[in-house]
Amino acid sequence: MKNKVKIARQISSLTQQQLAEKVQVTRQTISLIEKGQYNPSLKLCLQICYALHTTLDELFWIDKE
């Protein structure tokens, strides 16, 4: 799954730690999501969207092959 979490987080002027605290995960989890090395649950995806004031389709997608 591809994502724009890092870009949206930076636009919101949040650190990885601050975003992690808002969505109740570790900073390492946010780092892995941003690198595309961890696929979050739908619930976590939505929590991230709410924290970053954006929509699911703006942050997460899967390339059609």
PDB file of N, CA and C in Angstrom:
ATOM      1  N   MET A   1       0.847  -1.176   0.000  1.00  0.00           N
ATOM      2  CA  MET A   1       0.000   0.000   0.000  1.00  0.00           C
ATOM      3  C   MET A   1       0.891   1.238   0.000  1.00  0.00           C
ATOM      4  N   LYS A   2       0.553   2.178  -0.836  1.00  0.00           N
ATOM      5  CA  LYS A   2       1.288   3.440  -0.912  1.00  0.00           C
ATOM      6  C   LYS A   2       0.575   4.468  -0.035  1.00  0.00           C
ATOM      7  N   ASN A   3       1.329   5.479   0.399  1.00  0.00           N
ATOM      8  CA  ASN A   3       0.705   6.502   1.231  1.00  0.00           C
ATOM      9  C   ASN A   3       1.460   7.823   1.165  1.00  0.00           C
ATOM     10  N   LYS A   4       0.781   8.868   1.600  1.00  0.00           N
ATOM     11  CA  LYS A   4       1.355  10.210   1.675  1.00  0.00           C
ATOM     12  C   LYS A   4       1.338  10.701   3.124  1.00  0.00           C
ATOM     13  N   VAL A   5       1.496   9.786   4.049  1.00  0.00           N
ATOM     14  CA  VAL A   5       1.418  10.142   5.468  1.00  0.00           C
ATOM     15  C   VAL A   5       2.508  11.132   5.842  1.00  0.00           C
ATOM     16  N   LYS A   6       3.723  10.893   5.384  1.00  0.00           N
ATOM     17  CA  LYS A   6       4.835  11.775   5.751  1.00  0.00           C
ATOM     18  C   LYS A   6       4.583  13.198   5.267  1.00  0.00           C
ATOM     19  N   ILE A   7       4.137  13.334   4.022  1.00  0.00           N
ATOM     20  CA  ILE A   7       3.867  14.666   3.467  1.00  0.00           C
ATOM     21  C   ILE A   7       2.761  15.359   4.259  1.00  0.00           C
ATOM     22  N   ALA A   8       1.662  14.648   4.514  1.00  0.00           N
ATOM     23  CA  ALA A   8       0.543  15.227   5.260  1.00  0.00           C
ATOM     24  C   ALA A   8       0.958  15.577   6.688  1.00  0.00           C
ATOM     25  N   ARG A   9       1.783  14.727   7.295  1.00  0.00           N
ATOM     26  CA  ARG A   9       2.264  14.993   8.665  1.00  0.00           C
ATOM     27  C   ARG A   9       3.109  16.257   8.687  1.00  0.00           C
ATOM     28  N   GLN A  10       3.992  16.409   7.708  1.00  0.00           N
ATOM     29  CA  GLN A  10       4.851  17.588   7.664  1.00  0.00           C
ATOM     30  C   GLN A  10       4.047  18.860   7.405  1.00  0.00           C
ATOM     31  N   ILE A  11       3.029  18.770   6.538  1.00  0.00           N
ATOM     32  CA  ILE A  11       2.154  19.919   6.281  1.00  0.00           C
ATOM     33  C   ILE A  11       1.439  20.331   7.564  1.00  0.00           C
ATOM     34  N   SER A  12       1.098  19.352   8.388  1.00  0.00           N
ATOM     35  CA  SER A  12       0.426  19.621   9.665  1.00  0.00           C
ATOM     36  C   SER A  12       1.394  20.027  10.770  1.00  0.00           C
ATOM     37  N   SER A  13       2.679  20.100  10.438  1.00  0.00           N
ATOM     38  CA  SER A  13       3.727  20.486  11.398  1.00  0.00           C
ATOM     39  C   SER A  13       3.771  19.580  12.611  1.00  0.00           C
ATOM     40  N   LEU A  14       3.604  18.274  12.367  1.00  0.00           N
ATOM     41  CA  LEU A  14       3.683  17.292  13.447  1.00  0.00           C
ATOM     42  C   LEU A  14       4.937  16.446  13.281  1.00  0.00           C
ATOM     43  N   THR A  15       5.530  16.062  14.396  1.00  0.00           N
ATOM     44  CA  THR A  15       6.617  15.083  14.354  1.00  0.00           C
ATOM     45  C   THR A  15       5.999  13.687  14.308  1.00  0.00           C
ATOM     46  N   GLN A  16       6.818  12.707  14.011  1.00  0.00           N
ATOM     47  CA  GLN A  16       6.329  11.330  14.062  1.00  0.00           C
ATOM     48  C   GLN A  16       5.819  11.006  15.459  1.00  0.00           C
ATOM     49  N   GLN A  17       6.511  11.467  16.468  1.00  0.00           N
ATOM     50  CA  GLN A  17       6.111  11.197  17.851  1.00  0.00           C
ATOM     51  C   GLN A  17       4.760  11.821  18.162  1.00  0.00           C
ATOM     52  N   GLN A  18       4.547  13.050  17.725  1.00  0.00           N
ATOM     53  CA  GLN A  18       3.272  13.725  17.992  1.00  0.00           C
ATOM     54  C   GLN A  18       2.108  13.009  17.311  1.00  0.00           C
ATOM     55  N   LEU A  19       2.317  12.594  16.051  1.00  0.00           N
ATOM     56  CA  LEU A  19       1.268  11.861  15.348  1.00  0.00           C
ATOM     57  C   LEU A  19       1.018  10.523  16.032  1.00  0.00           C
ATOM     58  N   ALA A  20       2.080   9.857  16.424  1.00  0.00           N
ATOM     59  CA  ALA A  20       1.946   8.566  17.104  1.00  0.00           C
ATOM     60  C   ALA A  20       1.110   8.702  18.380  1.00  0.00           C
ATOM     61  N   GLU A  21       1.348   9.753  19.135  1.00  0.00           N
ATOM     62  CA  GLU A  21       0.586   9.973  20.369  1.00  0.00           C
ATOM     63  C   GLU A  21      -0.886  10.237  20.066  1.00  0.00           C
ATOM     64  N   LYS A  22      -1.168  10.970  19.003  1.00  0.00           N
ATOM     65  CA  LYS A  22      -2.557  11.267  18.633  1.00  0.00           C
ATOM     66  C   LYS A  22      -3.331  10.006  18.266  1.00  0.00           C
ATOM     67  N   VAL A  23      -2.645   9.046  17.622  1.00  0.00           N
ATOM     68  CA  VAL A  23      -3.341   7.835  17.162  1.00  0.00           C
ATOM     69  C   VAL A  23      -3.028   6.622  18.044  1.00  0.00           C
ATOM     70  N   GLN A  24      -2.296   6.850  19.120  1.00  0.00           N
ATOM     71  CA  GLN A  24      -2.003   5.838  20.137  1.00  0.00           C
ATOM     72  C   GLN A  24      -1.230   4.626  19.591  1.00  0.00           C
ATOM     73  N   VAL A  25      -0.153   4.928  18.840  1.00  0.00           N
ATOM     74  CA  VAL A  25       0.794   3.892  18.415  1.00  0.00           C
ATOM     75  C   VAL A  25       2.189   4.399  18.737  1.00  0.00           C
ATOM     76  N   THR A  26       3.203   3.605  18.435  1.00  0.00           N
ATOM     77  CA  THR A  26       4.576   4.046  18.679  1.00  0.00           C
ATOM     78  C   THR A  26       5.093   4.878  17.510  1.00  0.00           C
ATOM     79  N   ARG A  27       6.126   5.663  17.782  1.00  0.00           N
ATOM     80  CA  ARG A  27       6.770   6.439  16.721  1.00  0.00           C
ATOM     81  C   ARG A  27       7.303   5.512  15.642  1.00  0.00           C
ATOM     82  N   GLN A  28       7.787   4.347  16.058  1.00  0.00           N
ATOM     83  CA  GLN A  28       8.331   3.378  15.106  1.00  0.00           C
ATOM     84  C   GLN A  28       7.254   2.897  14.134  1.00  0.00           C
ATOM     85  N   THR A  29       6.033   2.739  14.614  1.00  0.00           N
ATOM     86  CA  THR A  29       4.928   2.329  13.743  1.00  0.00           C
ATOM     87  C   THR A  29       4.672   3.394  12.679  1.00  0.00           C
ATOM     88  N   ILE A  30       4.669   4.654  13.074  1.00  0.00           N
ATOM     89  CA  ILE A  30       4.479   5.743  12.109  1.00  0.00           C
ATOM     90  C   ILE A  30       5.612   5.731  11.091  1.00  0.00           C
ATOM     91  N   SER A  31       6.818   5.541  11.547  1.00  0.00           N
ATOM     92  CA  SER A  31       7.969   5.486  10.639  1.00  0.00           C
ATOM     93  C   SER A  31       7.810   4.368   9.612  1.00  0.00           C
ATOM     94  N   LEU A  32       7.416   3.190  10.068  1.00  0.00           N
ATOM     95  CA  LEU A  32       7.240   2.051   9.158  1.00  0.00           C
ATOM     96  C   LEU A  32       6.107   2.295   8.158  1.00  0.00           C
ATOM     97  N   ILE A  33       5.028   2.920   8.614  1.00  0.00           N
ATOM     98  CA  ILE A  33       3.916   3.247   7.713  1.00  0.00           C
ATOM     99  C   ILE A  33       4.404   4.214   6.637  1.00  0.00           C
ATOM    100  N   GLU A  34       5.138   5.242   7.044  1.00  0.00           N
ATOM    101  CA  GLU A  34       5.635   6.236   6.092  1.00  0.00           C
ATOM    102  C   GLU A  34       6.567   5.619   5.057  1.00  0.00           C
ATOM    103  N   LYS A  35       7.335   4.631   5.468  1.00  0.00           N
ATOM    104  CA  LYS A  35       8.266   3.950   4.549  1.00  0.00           C
ATOM    105  C   LYS A  35       7.578   2.895   3.694  1.00  0.00           C
ATOM    106  N   GLY A  36       6.302   2.619   3.982  1.00  0.00           N
ATOM    107  CA  GLY A  36       5.583   1.587   3.246  1.00  0.00           C
ATOM    108  C   GLY A  36       5.952   0.182   3.660  1.00  0.00           C
ATOM    109  N   GLN A  37       6.521   0.041   4.862  1.00  0.00           N
ATOM    110  CA  GLN A  37       6.956  -1.261   5.358  1.00  0.00           C
ATOM    111  C   GLN A  37       5.950  -1.892   6.324  1.00  0.00           C
ATOM    112  N   TYR A  38       4.846  -1.181   6.569  1.00  0.00           N
ATOM    113  CA  TYR A  38       3.809  -1.691   7.469  1.00  0.00           C
ATOM    114  C   TYR A  38       2.460  -1.246   6.925  1.00  0.00           C
ATOM    115  N   ASN A  39       1.554  -2.197   6.762  1.00  0.00           N
ATOM    116  CA  ASN A  39       0.203  -1.883   6.314  1.00  0.00           C
ATOM    117  C   ASN A  39      -0.719  -1.781   7.526  1.00  0.00           C
ATOM    118  N   PRO A  40      -1.148  -0.566   7.849  1.00  0.00           N
ATOM    119  CA  PRO A  40      -2.003  -0.377   9.026  1.00  0.00           C
ATOM    120  C   PRO A  40      -3.409  -0.920   8.789  1.00  0.00           C
ATOM    121  N   SER A  41      -4.091  -1.196   9.868  1.00  0.00           N
ATOM    122  CA  SER A  41      -5.492  -1.609   9.798  1.00  0.00           C
ATOM    123  C   SER A  41      -6.325  -0.431   9.282  1.00  0.00           C
ATOM    124  N   LEU A  42      -7.522  -0.729   8.840  1.00  0.00           N
ATOM    125  CA  LEU A  42      -8.423   0.331   8.386  1.00  0.00           C
ATOM    126  C   LEU A  42      -8.681   1.320   9.516  1.00  0.00           C
ATOM    127  N   LYS A  43      -8.857   0.807  10.713  1.00  0.00           N
ATOM    128  CA  LYS A  43      -9.097   1.675  11.875  1.00  0.00           C
ATOM    129  C   LYS A  43      -7.947   2.657  12.072  1.00  0.00           C
ATOM    130  N   LEU A  44      -6.709   2.162  11.987  1.00  0.00           N
ATOM    131  CA  LEU A  44      -5.550   3.027  12.167  1.00  0.00           C
ATOM    132  C   LEU A  44      -5.441   4.013  11.003  1.00  0.00           C
ATOM    133  N   CYS A  45      -5.725   3.570   9.795  1.00  0.00           N
ATOM    134  CA  CYS A  45      -5.714   4.478   8.638  1.00  0.00           C
ATOM    135  C   CYS A  45      -6.671   5.643   8.878  1.00  0.00           C
ATOM    136  N   LEU A  46      -7.865   5.331   9.352  1.00  0.00           N
ATOM    137  CA  LEU A  46      -8.859   6.378   9.606  1.00  0.00           C
ATOM    138  C   LEU A  46      -8.428   7.305  10.744  1.00  0.00           C
ATOM    139  N   GLN A  47      -7.834   6.745  11.782  1.00  0.00           N
ATOM    140  CA  GLN A  47      -7.348   7.581  12.888  1.00  0.00           C
ATOM    141  C   GLN A  47      -6.276   8.553  12.392  1.00  0.00           C
ATOM    142  N   ILE A  48      -5.397   8.065  11.529  1.00  0.00           N
ATOM    143  CA  ILE A  48      -4.352   8.927  10.959  1.00  0.00           C
ATOM    144  C   ILE A  48      -4.992  10.022  10.114  1.00  0.00           C
ATOM    145  N   CYS A  49      -5.969   9.661   9.307  1.00  0.00           N
ATOM    146  CA  CYS A  49      -6.672  10.655   8.486  1.00  0.00           C
ATOM    147  C   CYS A  49      -7.306  11.731   9.353  1.00  0.00           C
ATOM    148  N   TYR A  50      -8.003  11.327  10.404  1.00  0.00           N
ATOM    149  CA  TYR A  50      -8.644  12.295  11.294  1.00  0.00           C
ATOM    150  C   TYR A  50      -7.600  13.196  11.957  1.00  0.00           C
ATOM    151  N   ALA A  51      -6.496  12.626  12.382  1.00  0.00           N
ATOM    152  CA  ALA A  51      -5.443  13.400  13.051  1.00  0.00           C
ATOM    153  C   ALA A  51      -4.801  14.405  12.096  1.00  0.00           C
ATOM    154  N   LEU A  52      -4.731  14.050  10.815  1.00  0.00           N
ATOM    155  CA  LEU A  52      -4.088  14.918   9.817  1.00  0.00           C
ATOM    156  C   LEU A  52      -5.103  15.738   9.019  1.00  0.00           C
ATOM    157  N   HIS A  53      -6.382  15.645   9.395  1.00  0.00           N
ATOM    158  CA  HIS A  53      -7.452  16.423   8.754  1.00  0.00           C
ATOM    159  C   HIS A  53      -7.472  16.217   7.240  1.00  0.00           C
ATOM    160  N   THR A  54      -7.472  14.963   6.843  1.00  0.00           N
ATOM    161  CA  THR A  54      -7.513  14.617   5.425  1.00  0.00           C
ATOM    162  C   THR A  54      -8.391  13.386   5.236  1.00  0.00           C
ATOM    163  N   THR A  55      -8.529  12.948   4.002  1.00  0.00           N
ATOM    164  CA  THR A  55      -9.393  11.810   3.720  1.00  0.00           C
ATOM    165  C   THR A  55      -8.579  10.556   3.431  1.00  0.00           C
ATOM    166  N   LEU A  56      -9.241   9.433   3.545  1.00  0.00           N
ATOM    167  CA  LEU A  56      -8.600   8.152   3.318  1.00  0.00           C
ATOM    168  C   LEU A  56      -8.025   8.058   1.918  1.00  0.00           C
ATOM    169  N   ASP A  57      -8.793   8.463   0.908  1.00  0.00           N
ATOM    170  CA  ASP A  57      -8.311   8.332  -0.467  1.00  0.00           C
ATOM    171  C   ASP A  57      -7.193   9.308  -0.795  1.00  0.00           C
ATOM    172  N   GLU A  58      -7.025  10.368  -0.018  1.00  0.00           N
ATOM    173  CA  GLU A  58      -5.904  11.282  -0.225  1.00  0.00           C
ATOM    174  C   GLU A  58      -4.604  10.718   0.361  1.00  0.00           C
ATOM    175  N   LEU A  59      -4.713   9.901   1.389  1.00  0.00           N
ATOM    176  CA  LEU A  59      -3.515   9.396   2.071  1.00  0.00           C
ATOM    177  C   LEU A  59      -3.069   8.007   1.652  1.00  0.00           C
ATOM    178  N   PHE A  60      -4.012   7.124   1.358  1.00  0.00           N
ATOM    179  CA  PHE A  60      -3.667   5.720   1.119  1.00  0.00           C
ATOM    180  C   PHE A  60      -4.245   5.228  -0.205  1.00  0.00           C
ATOM    181  N   TRP A  61      -3.477   4.420  -0.922  1.00  0.00           N
ATOM    182  CA  TRP A  61      -3.964   3.801  -2.137  1.00  0.00           C
ATOM    183  C   TRP A  61      -3.115   2.571  -2.481  1.00  0.00           C
ATOM    184  N   ILE A  62      -3.642   1.764  -3.359  1.00  0.00           N
ATOM    185  CA  ILE A  62      -2.914   0.591  -3.868  1.00  0.00           C
ATOM    186  C   ILE A  62      -2.814   0.759  -5.376  1.00  0.00           C
ATOM    187  N   ASP A  63      -1.609   0.607  -5.914  1.00  0.00           N
ATOM    188  CA  ASP A  63      -1.437   0.683  -7.367  1.00  0.00           C
ATOM    189  C   ASP A  63      -2.141  -0.482  -8.036  1.00  0.00           C
ATOM    190  N   LYS A  64      -2.894  -0.175  -9.063  1.00  0.00           N
ATOM    191  CA  LYS A  64      -3.548  -1.236  -9.838  1.00  0.00           C
ATOM    192  C   LYS A  64      -2.512  -1.814 -10.795  1.00  0.00           C
ATOM    193  N   GLU A  65      -2.438  -3.133 -10.807  1.00  0.00           N
ATOM    194  CA  GLU A  65      -1.447  -3.788 -11.668  1.00  0.00           C
ATOM    195  C   GLU A  65      -2.112  -4.622 -12.720  1.00  0.00           C
TER     196      GLU A  65
END
